[in-house]
Amino acid sequence: MSDSFLPYGRQTIEEDDIAAVAAALRGDFLTTGPTVAAFETAFADRVGAGHAVACSNGTASLHLAMMALEVGPGDVCIAPSITFLATANCAAYVGAEVVFADVDPDSGLMTPESLAEALERAGGRPVRVVLPVHLRGDVCDLPGLAALAEAAGAVLVEDAPHALGSTMDFGGGRERVGDCAHSAMASFSFHPVKTIATGEGGMLTTNDAALAERLRALRSHGMTRPPGAAPWVYEMARPGYNYRLPDINCALGLSQLGKLDRFTARRRALAALYDARLAGLAPGVKPATGPAWSDPALHLYCVLIDFAGLGVTREAVMRRLAEQGIGSQVHYIPVHTQPYWRERQGDLALPGAAAWYDRCLSLPLYPGMQDGDVERVADALERALDLWGSAPAEG
Ligand SMILES: *Cc1c(COP(=O)(O)O)cnc(C)c1O
């Protein structure tokens, strides 16, 4: 157990990760070299997808997915309101409209019921893409969502940065997030707080070879090399971007990917300690819970707290935690309440998202934590909630 500040999440970089990056730096390619393909192949194998395409970050990967599906003005994308901004921004990048779906108040996940309600609000406009977010790592009802999407003429693009390493069983055996058994594509991020880190970094997986080819062209200016053409020849059918992920980052990603099982096991063990320690802490304090089919890799450990019922504000609790060296965070502010969306769509009542947002608090969770750190966080939370009866100075 350490006395240092515990952030809500952080990367785990070890000496062999550093050595892998140093080896890449000594190689011939700093941008697109052999490590890009090696990372992509290893990643596709790990999640059970036919193809993996690396790109510069998780936001770029969502943008590429929209472009590869040729989503554009007049089209509608459906995103849950409880997610990071990027899930909806990717639709805005291509000029599409966003309809925000509500979420289950206890898991934070979009459900078939909330998707059906959002589809109704789309009001007959062409819905092209539904973007389920596996919040915290818990897996959405992909078969249920896919059936509704398909009936509406849409496909699923999983925004899956929280769920690398998550598995699920919908009744037909174990599946892995990223295998795209129910979706057109799944998108990942390797931002330092996610389950593996490359600095900035993203990945798309798909089982559709044509989609994978389009993604590869779009991540590098829209350039393709016609088969059999002279060596200098390239063609551009459509402008793309420079969204490439460098060899240096892929070397780190490849090294980190080999540790995913260990990292995931550690996250699950820490979460089990939290679950046991927080059970019965106080009425009005409960860990967020996911669906039964889901075995989450747990990017986040979220607690749902009835702040009003306990007579404290979240702001005061977060400040009291910080004073005790404990980081915490809110995942997320409902995206539909952002000024940009409010200006365009007016006020929209999504009661599940509001109930989630009112109560959620993410506590520190990352593989480098010690068992004793969980105890330290839980003790600090008890004090911050004033459960020991002695009010901390000022609230
Ligand atoms: C992290 C994250 C993103 C964006 O990934 P970046 O690599 O930071 O661009 C998008 N969606 C969700 C749900 C995320 O958690």
mmCIF file of C-alpha atoms and ligand atoms in Angstrom:
data_model
loop_
_atom_site.group_PDB
_atom_site.id
_atom_site.type_symbol
_atom_site.label_atom_id
_atom_site.label_comp_id
_atom_site.label_asym_id
_atom_site.label_seq_id
_atom_site.Cartn_x
_atom_site.Cartn_y
_atom_site.Cartn_z
ATOM 1 C CA MET A 1 0.000 0.000 0.000
ATOM 2 C CA SER A 2 1.384 3.350 -1.007
ATOM 3 C CA ASP A 3 0.658 6.831 0.281
ATOM 4 C CA SER A 4 1.089 8.424 -3.113
ATOM 5 C CA PHE A 5 -1.837 9.946 -4.998
ATOM 6 C CA LEU A 6 -4.059 7.318 -6.620
ATOM 7 C CA PRO A 7 -5.506 8.601 -9.913
ATOM 8 C CA TYR A 8 -8.782 7.060 -11.176
ATOM 9 C CA GLY A 9 -6.826 5.316 -13.913
ATOM 10 C CA ARG A 10 -3.313 5.107 -15.274
ATOM 11 C CA GLN A 11 -1.089 3.132 -17.607
ATOM 12 C CA THR A 12 1.200 0.279 -16.557
ATOM 13 C CA ILE A 13 4.492 0.584 -18.440
ATOM 14 C CA GLU A 14 7.196 -1.968 -17.663
ATOM 15 C CA GLU A 15 10.862 -2.315 -18.678
ATOM 16 C CA ASP A 16 10.107 -4.656 -21.577
ATOM 17 C CA ASP A 17 7.596 -2.138 -22.947
ATOM 18 C CA ILE A 18 10.337 0.473 -22.885
ATOM 19 C CA ALA A 19 12.763 -1.933 -24.551
ATOM 20 C CA ALA A 20 10.212 -2.627 -27.311
ATOM 21 C CA VAL A 21 9.870 1.086 -28.045
ATOM 22 C CA ALA A 22 13.664 1.531 -27.985
ATOM 23 C CA ALA A 23 13.992 -1.319 -30.515
ATOM 24 C CA ALA A 24 11.469 0.396 -32.787
ATOM 25 C CA LEU A 25 13.440 3.640 -32.514
ATOM 26 C CA ARG A 26 16.596 1.808 -33.623
ATOM 27 C CA GLY A 27 14.779 0.308 -36.602
ATOM 28 C CA ASP A 28 14.390 1.707 -40.090
ATOM 29 C CA PHE A 29 10.783 2.835 -39.830
ATOM 30 C CA LEU A 30 9.418 5.356 -37.400
ATOM 31 C CA THR A 31 6.028 5.706 -39.048
ATOM 32 C CA THR A 32 4.668 2.843 -41.128
ATOM 33 C CA GLY A 33 6.953 -0.155 -40.703
ATOM 34 C CA PRO A 34 6.532 -3.857 -39.986
ATOM 35 C CA THR A 35 5.348 -3.330 -36.408
ATOM 36 C CA VAL A 36 2.079 -1.767 -37.584
ATOM 37 C CA ALA A 37 1.063 -4.958 -39.387
ATOM 38 C CA ALA A 38 2.403 -7.104 -36.526
ATOM 39 C CA PHE A 39 0.279 -5.194 -33.993
ATOM 40 C CA GLU A 40 -2.788 -5.379 -36.241
ATOM 41 C CA THR A 41 -2.422 -9.134 -36.767
ATOM 42 C CA ALA A 42 -1.883 -9.820 -33.072
ATOM 43 C CA PHE A 43 -4.851 -7.629 -32.167
ATOM 44 C CA ALA A 44 -7.194 -9.302 -34.673
ATOM 45 C CA ASP A 45 -6.127 -12.711 -33.295
ATOM 46 C CA ARG A 46 -6.605 -11.591 -29.724
ATOM 47 C CA VAL A 47 -10.190 -10.412 -30.196
ATOM 48 C CA GLY A 48 -11.150 -12.980 -32.818
ATOM 49 C CA ALA A 49 -11.760 -10.610 -35.734
ATOM 50 C CA GLY A 50 -10.881 -11.121 -39.384
ATOM 51 C CA HIS A 51 -9.152 -7.752 -39.744
ATOM 52 C CA ALA A 52 -7.717 -5.019 -37.546
ATOM 53 C CA VAL A 53 -6.725 -1.549 -38.755
ATOM 54 C CA ALA A 54 -4.605 0.654 -36.484
ATOM 55 C CA CYS A 55 -5.036 4.416 -36.474
ATOM 56 C CA SER A 56 -3.953 7.462 -34.558
ATOM 57 C CA ASN A 57 -6.542 7.393 -31.740
ATOM 58 C CA GLY A 58 -9.988 6.137 -30.795
ATOM 59 C CA THR A 59 -11.688 9.271 -32.093
ATOM 60 C CA ALA A 60 -9.999 8.936 -35.489
ATOM 61 C CA SER A 61 -11.090 5.308 -35.586
ATOM 62 C CA LEU A 62 -14.744 6.302 -35.093
ATOM 63 C CA HIS A 63 -14.380 8.945 -37.806
ATOM 64 C CA LEU A 64 -12.851 6.370 -40.176
ATOM 65 C CA ALA A 65 -15.733 3.975 -39.441
ATOM 66 C CA MET A 66 -18.267 6.634 -40.423
ATOM 67 C CA MET A 67 -16.390 7.445 -43.627
ATOM 68 C CA ALA A 68 -15.937 3.793 -44.572
ATOM 69 C CA LEU A 69 -19.697 3.274 -44.228
ATOM 70 C CA GLU A 70 -20.267 6.430 -46.294
ATOM 71 C CA VAL A 71 -22.428 8.016 -43.633
ATOM 72 C CA GLY A 72 -23.201 11.620 -44.552
ATOM 73 C CA PRO A 73 -25.632 14.530 -44.437
ATOM 74 C CA GLY A 74 -29.248 13.448 -43.978
ATOM 75 C CA ASP A 75 -28.221 10.219 -42.253
ATOM 76 C CA VAL A 76 -28.907 9.545 -38.590
ATOM 77 C CA CYS A 77 -26.604 7.857 -36.073
ATOM 78 C CA ILE A 78 -27.824 6.734 -32.668
ATOM 79 C CA ALA A 79 -25.453 7.079 -29.713
ATOM 80 C CA PRO A 80 -26.087 6.603 -26.009
ATOM 81 C CA SER A 81 -26.008 9.803 -23.983
ATOM 82 C CA ILE A 82 -23.717 8.310 -21.329
ATOM 83 C CA THR A 83 -20.415 8.151 -23.194
ATOM 84 C CA PHE A 84 -17.415 10.259 -24.116
ATOM 85 C CA LEU A 85 -18.027 13.159 -26.520
ATOM 86 C CA ALA A 86 -16.274 11.381 -29.402
ATOM 87 C CA THR A 87 -19.040 8.785 -29.866
ATOM 88 C CA ALA A 88 -21.400 11.476 -31.148
ATOM 89 C CA ASN A 89 -18.755 13.791 -32.608
ATOM 90 C CA CYS A 90 -17.816 11.188 -35.219
ATOM 91 C CA ALA A 91 -21.308 11.506 -36.724
ATOM 92 C CA ALA A 92 -21.048 15.302 -36.666
ATOM 93 C CA TYR A 93 -17.689 15.101 -38.518
ATOM 94 C CA VAL A 94 -19.421 13.554 -41.543
ATOM 95 C CA GLY A 95 -22.463 15.825 -41.385
ATOM 96 C CA ALA A 96 -24.844 13.192 -40.035
ATOM 97 C CA GLU A 97 -27.430 13.842 -37.348
ATOM 98 C CA VAL A 98 -27.328 12.261 -33.907
ATOM 99 C CA VAL A 99 -30.256 10.876 -31.973
ATOM 100 C CA PHE A 100 -29.290 10.227 -28.359
ATOM 101 C CA ALA A 101 -30.530 7.040 -26.743
ATOM 102 C CA ASP A 102 -31.236 6.700 -23.050
ATOM 103 C CA VAL A 103 -29.387 4.158 -20.886
ATOM 104 C CA ASP A 104 -30.211 1.734 -18.126
ATOM 105 C CA PRO A 105 -29.825 3.709 -14.860
ATOM 106 C CA ASP A 106 -27.868 0.955 -13.057
ATOM 107 C CA SER A 107 -25.510 -0.250 -15.818
ATOM 108 C CA GLY A 108 -25.251 2.941 -17.866
ATOM 109 C CA LEU A 109 -25.727 0.852 -21.034
ATOM 110 C CA MET A 110 -27.946 1.438 -24.056
ATOM 111 C CA THR A 111 -30.558 -1.358 -24.113
ATOM 112 C CA PRO A 112 -32.900 -2.680 -26.815
ATOM 113 C CA GLU A 113 -35.700 -0.785 -25.041
ATOM 114 C CA SER A 114 -33.817 2.518 -25.068
ATOM 115 C CA LEU A 115 -32.704 1.928 -28.675
ATOM 116 C CA ALA A 116 -36.300 1.228 -29.733
ATOM 117 C CA GLU A 117 -37.366 4.502 -28.134
ATOM 118 C CA ALA A 118 -34.544 6.388 -29.898
ATOM 119 C CA LEU A 119 -35.468 4.787 -33.237
ATOM 120 C CA GLU A 120 -38.981 6.088 -32.739
ATOM 121 C CA ARG A 121 -37.608 9.593 -32.142
ATOM 122 C CA ALA A 122 -35.606 9.313 -35.368
ATOM 123 C CA GLY A 123 -39.047 9.657 -36.909
ATOM 124 C CA GLY A 124 -38.510 7.880 -40.207
ATOM 125 C CA ARG A 125 -35.194 9.588 -41.072
ATOM 126 C CA PRO A 126 -32.626 7.097 -42.425
ATOM 127 C CA VAL A 127 -30.779 5.575 -39.476
ATOM 128 C CA ARG A 128 -27.435 4.243 -40.731
ATOM 129 C CA VAL A 129 -25.391 3.456 -37.624
ATOM 130 C CA VAL A 130 -26.074 2.555 -34.002
ATOM 131 C CA LEU A 131 -23.083 3.071 -31.688
ATOM 132 C CA PRO A 132 -23.307 0.893 -28.563
ATOM 133 C CA VAL A 133 -20.786 1.818 -25.867
ATOM 134 C CA HIS A 134 -19.670 -0.975 -23.534
ATOM 135 C CA LEU A 135 -19.466 1.380 -20.559
ATOM 136 C CA ARG A 136 -16.876 0.373 -17.913
ATOM 137 C CA GLY A 137 -16.279 -2.795 -19.990
ATOM 138 C CA ASP A 138 -19.713 -4.306 -19.457
ATOM 139 C CA VAL A 139 -21.065 -5.578 -22.729
ATOM 140 C CA CYS A 140 -24.314 -4.296 -24.244
ATOM 141 C CA ASP A 141 -27.036 -6.662 -25.470
ATOM 142 C CA LEU A 142 -25.450 -6.921 -28.910
ATOM 143 C CA PRO A 143 -27.896 -9.484 -30.406
ATOM 144 C CA GLY A 144 -30.859 -7.429 -29.201
ATOM 145 C CA LEU A 145 -29.412 -4.159 -30.484
ATOM 146 C CA ALA A 146 -28.307 -5.727 -33.781
ATOM 147 C CA ALA A 147 -31.798 -7.117 -34.471
ATOM 148 C CA LEU A 148 -33.377 -3.685 -33.976
ATOM 149 C CA ALA A 149 -30.664 -1.958 -36.003
ATOM 150 C CA GLU A 150 -31.021 -4.408 -38.858
ATOM 151 C CA ALA A 151 -34.807 -3.981 -38.950
ATOM 152 C CA ALA A 152 -34.196 -0.217 -39.237
ATOM 153 C CA GLY A 153 -31.645 -0.675 -42.040
ATOM 154 C CA ALA A 154 -28.690 0.235 -39.800
ATOM 155 C CA VAL A 155 -25.510 -1.492 -38.632
ATOM 156 C CA LEU A 156 -23.771 -1.516 -35.259
ATOM 157 C CA VAL A 157 -20.384 0.132 -34.778
ATOM 158 C CA GLU A 158 -19.267 -0.765 -31.265
ATOM 159 C CA ASP A 159 -17.452 2.029 -29.464
ATOM 160 C CA ALA A 160 -15.441 -0.407 -27.384
ATOM 161 C CA PRO A 161 -12.452 1.377 -25.772
ATOM 162 C CA HIS A 162 -13.676 0.314 -22.320
ATOM 163 C CA ALA A 163 -14.061 -3.332 -23.263
ATOM 164 C CA LEU A 164 -10.789 -4.656 -24.691
ATOM 165 C CA GLY A 165 -10.532 -8.035 -22.951
ATOM 166 C CA SER A 166 -14.238 -8.258 -22.078
ATOM 167 C CA THR A 167 -16.064 -11.461 -22.977
ATOM 168 C CA MET A 168 -19.744 -12.341 -23.067
ATOM 169 C CA ASP A 169 -22.073 -15.292 -23.480
ATOM 170 C CA PHE A 170 -25.454 -14.597 -25.041
ATOM 171 C CA GLY A 171 -26.339 -18.283 -24.800
ATOM 172 C CA GLY A 172 -24.305 -19.543 -27.761
ATOM 173 C CA GLY A 173 -20.897 -19.835 -26.103
ATOM 174 C CA ARG A 174 -18.174 -17.399 -25.137
ATOM 175 C CA GLU A 175 -17.609 -14.406 -27.428
ATOM 176 C CA ARG A 176 -15.021 -11.646 -27.302
ATOM 177 C CA VAL A 177 -15.592 -7.908 -27.666
ATOM 178 C CA GLY A 178 -14.060 -6.968 -30.988
ATOM 179 C CA ASP A 179 -14.974 -10.214 -32.765
ATOM 180 C CA CYS A 180 -17.705 -8.258 -34.594
ATOM 181 C CA ALA A 181 -20.107 -11.222 -34.565
ATOM 182 C CA HIS A 182 -23.007 -8.738 -34.258
ATOM 183 C CA SER A 183 -21.518 -5.538 -35.649
ATOM 184 C CA ALA A 184 -19.920 -4.057 -38.770
ATOM 185 C CA MET A 185 -16.951 -2.780 -36.791
ATOM 186 C CA ALA A 186 -15.628 -2.306 -33.281
ATOM 187 C CA SER A 187 -13.505 0.695 -32.290
ATOM 188 C CA PHE A 188 -10.802 0.778 -29.598
ATOM 189 C CA SER A 189 -8.544 3.370 -27.983
ATOM 190 C CA PHE A 190 -5.122 2.994 -26.377
ATOM 191 C CA HIS A 191 -5.189 6.249 -24.444
ATOM 192 C CA PRO A 192 -3.179 5.765 -21.221
ATOM 193 C CA VAL A 193 -6.230 5.223 -19.001
ATOM 194 C CA LYS A 194 -7.629 2.434 -21.228
ATOM 195 C CA THR A 195 -6.783 -1.255 -20.691
ATOM 196 C CA ILE A 196 -3.607 -1.116 -22.810
ATOM 197 C CA ALA A 197 -1.684 2.028 -23.726
ATOM 198 C CA THR A 198 0.205 3.266 -26.786
ATOM 199 C CA GLY A 199 0.192 6.986 -25.850
ATOM 200 C CA GLU A 200 -2.324 8.023 -28.487
ATOM 201 C CA GLY A 201 -3.653 5.104 -30.500
ATOM 202 C CA GLY A 202 -6.749 3.449 -31.888
ATOM 203 C CA MET A 203 -7.879 0.293 -33.683
ATOM 204 C CA LEU A 204 -10.861 -0.849 -35.716
ATOM 205 C CA THR A 205 -11.784 -4.483 -36.115
ATOM 206 C CA THR A 206 -14.100 -5.967 -38.735
ATOM 207 C CA ASN A 207 -14.812 -9.231 -40.507
ATOM 208 C CA ASP A 208 -15.496 -7.438 -43.795
ATOM 209 C CA ALA A 209 -12.388 -7.433 -46.020
ATOM 210 C CA ALA A 210 -13.735 -4.661 -48.257
ATOM 211 C CA LEU A 211 -14.422 -2.426 -45.250
ATOM 212 C CA ALA A 212 -10.901 -3.109 -43.929
ATOM 213 C CA GLU A 213 -9.427 -2.065 -47.300
ATOM 214 C CA ARG A 214 -11.439 1.162 -47.277
ATOM 215 C CA LEU A 215 -10.327 1.913 -43.710
ATOM 216 C CA ARG A 216 -6.674 1.389 -44.687
ATOM 217 C CA ALA A 217 -6.991 3.801 -47.613
ATOM 218 C CA LEU A 218 -8.900 6.418 -45.607
ATOM 219 C CA ARG A 219 -6.361 6.450 -42.749
ATOM 220 C CA SER A 220 -3.643 7.459 -45.232
ATOM 221 C CA HIS A 221 -5.054 10.269 -47.417
ATOM 222 C CA GLY A 222 -7.346 7.958 -49.404
ATOM 223 C CA MET A 223 -4.326 6.558 -51.259
ATOM 224 C CA THR A 224 -4.469 3.107 -52.854
ATOM 225 C CA ARG A 225 -1.940 1.250 -54.986
ATOM 226 C CA PRO A 226 -3.517 -0.320 -58.052
ATOM 227 C CA PRO A 227 -2.354 -3.950 -58.446
ATOM 228 C CA GLY A 228 0.401 -4.276 -61.006
ATOM 229 C CA ALA A 229 0.957 -0.532 -61.325
ATOM 230 C CA ALA A 230 4.438 1.002 -61.461
ATOM 231 C CA PRO A 231 6.057 1.442 -58.032
ATOM 232 C CA TRP A 232 5.475 5.219 -57.751
ATOM 233 C CA VAL A 233 1.808 5.065 -58.732
ATOM 234 C CA TYR A 234 -0.983 5.725 -56.268
ATOM 235 C CA GLU A 235 -4.602 6.653 -56.762
ATOM 236 C CA MET A 236 -7.058 8.622 -54.683
ATOM 237 C CA ALA A 237 -10.754 7.936 -55.175
ATOM 238 C CA ARG A 238 -11.772 9.993 -52.177
ATOM 239 C CA PRO A 239 -9.809 12.279 -49.804
ATOM 240 C CA GLY A 240 -8.826 10.583 -46.579
ATOM 241 C CA TYR A 241 -6.824 11.786 -43.602
ATOM 242 C CA ASN A 242 -3.442 11.189 -42.067
ATOM 243 C CA TYR A 243 -4.674 9.001 -39.223
ATOM 244 C CA ARG A 244 -1.758 6.537 -39.211
ATOM 245 C CA LEU A 245 -0.409 5.002 -36.003
ATOM 246 C CA PRO A 246 3.425 5.075 -35.984
ATOM 247 C CA ASP A 247 5.629 2.003 -35.643
ATOM 248 C CA ILE A 248 6.905 3.384 -32.330
ATOM 249 C CA ASN A 249 3.412 3.335 -30.831
ATOM 250 C CA CYS A 250 2.616 -0.046 -32.385
ATOM 251 C CA ALA A 251 5.736 -1.503 -30.743
ATOM 252 C CA LEU A 252 4.374 -0.377 -27.391
ATOM 253 C CA GLY A 253 0.911 -1.686 -28.289
ATOM 254 C CA LEU A 254 2.249 -5.099 -29.274
ATOM 255 C CA SER A 255 4.173 -5.359 -26.019
ATOM 256 C CA GLN A 256 1.154 -4.203 -23.982
ATOM 257 C CA LEU A 257 -1.235 -6.558 -25.790
ATOM 258 C CA GLY A 258 0.797 -9.503 -24.505
ATOM 259 C CA LYS A 259 -0.055 -8.350 -20.976
ATOM 260 C CA LEU A 260 -3.775 -7.903 -21.514
ATOM 261 C CA ASP A 261 -4.737 -11.125 -19.703
ATOM 262 C CA ARG A 262 -2.610 -10.216 -16.691
ATOM 263 C CA PHE A 263 -3.890 -6.632 -16.636
ATOM 264 C CA THR A 264 -7.503 -7.809 -16.928
ATOM 265 C CA ALA A 265 -7.111 -10.407 -14.175
ATOM 266 C CA ARG A 266 -5.659 -7.725 -11.910
ATOM 267 C CA ARG A 267 -8.493 -5.286 -12.664
ATOM 268 C CA ARG A 268 -11.058 -8.002 -11.911
ATOM 269 C CA ALA A 269 -9.327 -8.969 -8.655
ATOM 270 C CA LEU A 270 -9.234 -5.335 -7.492
ATOM 271 C CA ALA A 271 -12.894 -4.880 -8.459
ATOM 272 C CA ALA A 272 -13.827 -7.982 -6.439
ATOM 273 C CA LEU A 273 -12.054 -6.467 -3.415
ATOM 274 C CA TYR A 274 -13.981 -3.222 -3.927
ATOM 275 C CA ASP A 275 -17.271 -5.127 -4.286
ATOM 276 C CA ALA A 276 -16.687 -6.975 -1.014
ATOM 277 C CA ARG A 277 -15.519 -3.880 0.843
ATOM 278 C CA LEU A 278 -18.313 -1.598 -0.401
ATOM 279 C CA ALA A 279 -21.134 -4.124 0.146
ATOM 280 C CA GLY A 280 -23.169 -2.813 3.030
ATOM 281 C CA LEU A 281 -21.059 0.343 3.366
ATOM 282 C CA ALA A 282 -24.242 2.396 3.470
ATOM 283 C CA PRO A 283 -27.673 2.232 1.931
ATOM 284 C CA GLY A 284 -27.385 4.419 -1.131
ATOM 285 C CA VAL A 285 -23.864 3.257 -2.036
ATOM 286 C CA LYS A 286 -23.630 0.417 -4.546
ATOM 287 C CA PRO A 287 -21.228 -0.644 -7.264
ATOM 288 C CA ALA A 288 -22.588 -0.290 -10.801
ATOM 289 C CA THR A 289 -23.722 -3.646 -12.131
ATOM 290 C CA GLY A 290 -23.770 -5.019 -15.651
ATOM 291 C CA PRO A 291 -25.825 -7.667 -17.403
ATOM 292 C CA ALA A 292 -25.465 -11.365 -16.582
ATOM 293 C CA TRP A 293 -23.995 -12.295 -20.004
ATOM 294 C CA SER A 294 -21.081 -9.904 -19.554
ATOM 295 C CA ASP A 295 -17.655 -10.689 -18.071
ATOM 296 C CA PRO A 296 -16.137 -7.195 -18.191
ATOM 297 C CA ALA A 297 -12.430 -6.366 -18.394
ATOM 298 C CA LEU A 298 -13.364 -3.302 -16.278
ATOM 299 C CA HIS A 299 -11.794 -0.172 -17.666
ATOM 300 C CA LEU A 300 -13.558 1.719 -14.837
ATOM 301 C CA TYR A 301 -14.814 0.961 -11.356
ATOM 302 C CA CYS A 302 -17.997 3.020 -10.950
ATOM 303 C CA VAL A 303 -19.968 3.344 -7.733
ATOM 304 C CA LEU A 304 -23.520 4.662 -7.720
ATOM 305 C CA ILE A 305 -24.064 6.929 -4.733
ATOM 306 C CA ASP A 306 -27.301 8.537 -3.594
ATOM 307 C CA PHE A 307 -25.551 11.815 -2.763
ATOM 308 C CA ALA A 308 -28.781 13.682 -2.008
ATOM 309 C CA GLY A 309 -30.031 10.901 0.283
ATOM 310 C CA LEU A 310 -26.719 10.895 2.150
ATOM 311 C CA GLY A 311 -26.822 14.662 2.519
ATOM 312 C CA VAL A 312 -23.574 15.365 0.618
ATOM 313 C CA THR A 313 -22.724 16.762 -2.776
ATOM 314 C CA ARG A 314 -20.574 14.881 -5.263
ATOM 315 C CA GLU A 315 -18.327 17.902 -5.517
ATOM 316 C CA ALA A 316 -17.633 17.811 -1.768
ATOM 317 C CA VAL A 317 -17.037 14.042 -1.833
ATOM 318 C CA MET A 318 -14.568 14.352 -4.714
ATOM 319 C CA ARG A 319 -12.763 17.173 -2.927
ATOM 320 C CA ARG A 320 -12.576 15.204 0.334
ATOM 321 C CA LEU A 321 -11.249 12.193 -1.592
ATOM 322 C CA ALA A 322 -8.621 14.355 -3.300
ATOM 323 C CA GLU A 323 -7.562 15.725 0.097
ATOM 324 C CA GLN A 324 -6.877 12.125 1.121
ATOM 325 C CA GLY A 325 -4.853 11.466 -2.020
ATOM 326 C CA ILE A 326 -7.614 9.683 -3.928
ATOM 327 C CA GLY A 327 -8.521 10.619 -7.498
ATOM 328 C CA SER A 328 -12.062 10.135 -8.753
ATOM 329 C CA GLN A 329 -13.921 11.039 -11.914
ATOM 330 C CA VAL A 330 -17.407 11.250 -13.411
ATOM 331 C CA HIS A 331 -18.155 9.043 -16.443
ATOM 332 C CA TYR A 332 -19.944 10.816 -18.025
ATOM 333 C CA ILE A 333 -21.868 14.082 -18.288
ATOM 334 C CA PRO A 334 -24.862 13.125 -20.516
ATOM 335 C CA VAL A 335 -23.674 14.172 -23.965
ATOM 336 C CA HIS A 336 -27.107 15.428 -25.065
ATOM 337 C CA THR A 337 -26.830 18.181 -22.417
ATOM 338 C CA GLN A 338 -23.706 19.700 -24.016
ATOM 339 C CA PRO A 339 -24.275 23.233 -25.361
ATOM 340 C CA TYR A 340 -23.599 22.134 -28.955
ATOM 341 C CA TRP A 341 -26.297 19.460 -28.889
ATOM 342 C CA ARG A 342 -28.726 21.458 -26.778
ATOM 343 C CA GLU A 343 -28.532 24.328 -29.257
ATOM 344 C CA ARG A 344 -29.424 21.966 -32.081
ATOM 345 C CA GLN A 345 -31.879 19.628 -30.408
ATOM 346 C CA GLY A 346 -33.334 21.589 -27.514
ATOM 347 C CA ASP A 347 -33.845 20.086 -24.088
ATOM 348 C CA LEU A 348 -34.339 16.360 -24.130
ATOM 349 C CA ALA A 349 -35.331 14.343 -21.062
ATOM 350 C CA LEU A 350 -33.458 11.028 -20.790
ATOM 351 C CA PRO A 351 -34.321 9.796 -17.282
ATOM 352 C CA GLY A 352 -31.984 6.779 -17.253
ATOM 353 C CA ALA A 353 -29.001 8.919 -18.238
ATOM 354 C CA ALA A 354 -29.948 11.531 -15.641
ATOM 355 C CA ALA A 355 -30.266 8.889 -12.906
ATOM 356 C CA TRP A 356 -26.884 7.417 -13.855
ATOM 357 C CA TYR A 357 -25.196 10.811 -14.008
ATOM 358 C CA ASP A 358 -26.619 11.969 -10.656
ATOM 359 C CA ARG A 359 -25.089 8.998 -8.846
ATOM 360 C CA CYS A 360 -21.949 7.840 -10.675
ATOM 361 C CA LEU A 361 -18.421 8.160 -9.328
ATOM 362 C CA SER A 362 -15.386 6.332 -10.724
ATOM 363 C CA LEU A 363 -12.843 5.202 -8.125
ATOM 364 C CA PRO A 364 -9.183 4.346 -8.827
ATOM 365 C CA LEU A 365 -8.730 1.137 -10.825
ATOM 366 C CA TYR A 366 -5.572 0.115 -12.662
ATOM 367 C CA PRO A 367 -3.257 -2.908 -12.613
ATOM 368 C CA GLY A 368 -0.497 -1.152 -10.648
ATOM 369 C CA MET A 369 -2.710 -0.740 -7.556
ATOM 370 C CA GLN A 370 -1.978 -2.847 -4.477
ATOM 371 C CA ASP A 371 -4.699 -4.740 -2.602
ATOM 372 C CA GLY A 372 -4.234 -2.339 0.308
ATOM 373 C CA ASP A 373 -5.004 0.611 -1.962
ATOM 374 C CA VAL A 374 -8.605 -0.611 -2.238
ATOM 375 C CA GLU A 375 -8.895 -0.469 1.538
ATOM 376 C CA ARG A 376 -7.374 3.007 1.520
ATOM 377 C CA VAL A 377 -9.875 4.223 -1.097
ATOM 378 C CA ALA A 378 -12.837 2.660 0.726
ATOM 379 C CA ASP A 379 -11.771 4.192 4.060
ATOM 380 C CA ALA A 380 -11.384 7.561 2.370
ATOM 381 C CA LEU A 381 -14.819 7.202 0.774
ATOM 382 C CA GLU A 382 -16.396 6.423 4.144
ATOM 383 C CA ARG A 383 -14.827 9.572 5.555
ATOM 384 C CA ALA A 384 -15.765 11.627 2.507
ATOM 385 C CA LEU A 385 -19.387 10.505 2.841
ATOM 386 C CA ASP A 386 -19.213 11.285 6.560
ATOM 387 C CA LEU A 387 -20.215 7.723 7.436
ATOM 388 C CA TRP A 388 -18.019 7.811 10.522
ATOM 389 C CA GLY A 389 -20.129 10.562 12.029
ATOM 390 C CA SER A 390 -17.416 13.174 12.286
ATOM 391 C CA ALA A 391 -18.044 15.749 9.642
ATOM 392 C CA PRO A 392 -14.876 16.697 7.779
ATOM 393 C CA ALA A 393 -14.189 20.410 8.095
ATOM 394 C CA GLU A 394 -16.458 22.220 5.627
ATOM 395 C CA GLY A 395 -18.464 20.428 2.975
HETATM 396 C C1 LIG B 1 -11.442 6.992 -24.914
HETATM 397 C C2 LIG B 1 -12.724 6.938 -25.636
HETATM 398 C C3 LIG B 1 -12.861 7.457 -26.936
HETATM 399 C C4 LIG B 1 -11.799 8.254 -27.636
HETATM 400 O O1 LIG B 1 -10.574 7.660 -27.702
HETATM 401 P P1 LIG B 1 -9.262 8.567 -27.937
HETATM 402 O O2 LIG B 1 -8.212 7.555 -28.231
HETATM 403 O O3 LIG B 1 -9.026 9.314 -26.677
HETATM 404 O O4 LIG B 1 -9.539 9.461 -29.093
HETATM 405 C C5 LIG B 1 -14.078 7.292 -27.570
HETATM 406 N N1 LIG B 1 -15.108 6.673 -26.975
HETATM 407 C C6 LIG B 1 -15.007 6.188 -25.721
HETATM 408 C C7 LIG B 1 -16.187 5.488 -25.129
HETATM 409 C C8 LIG B 1 -13.822 6.310 -25.012
HETATM 410 O O5 LIG B 1 -13.745 5.845 -23.764
#
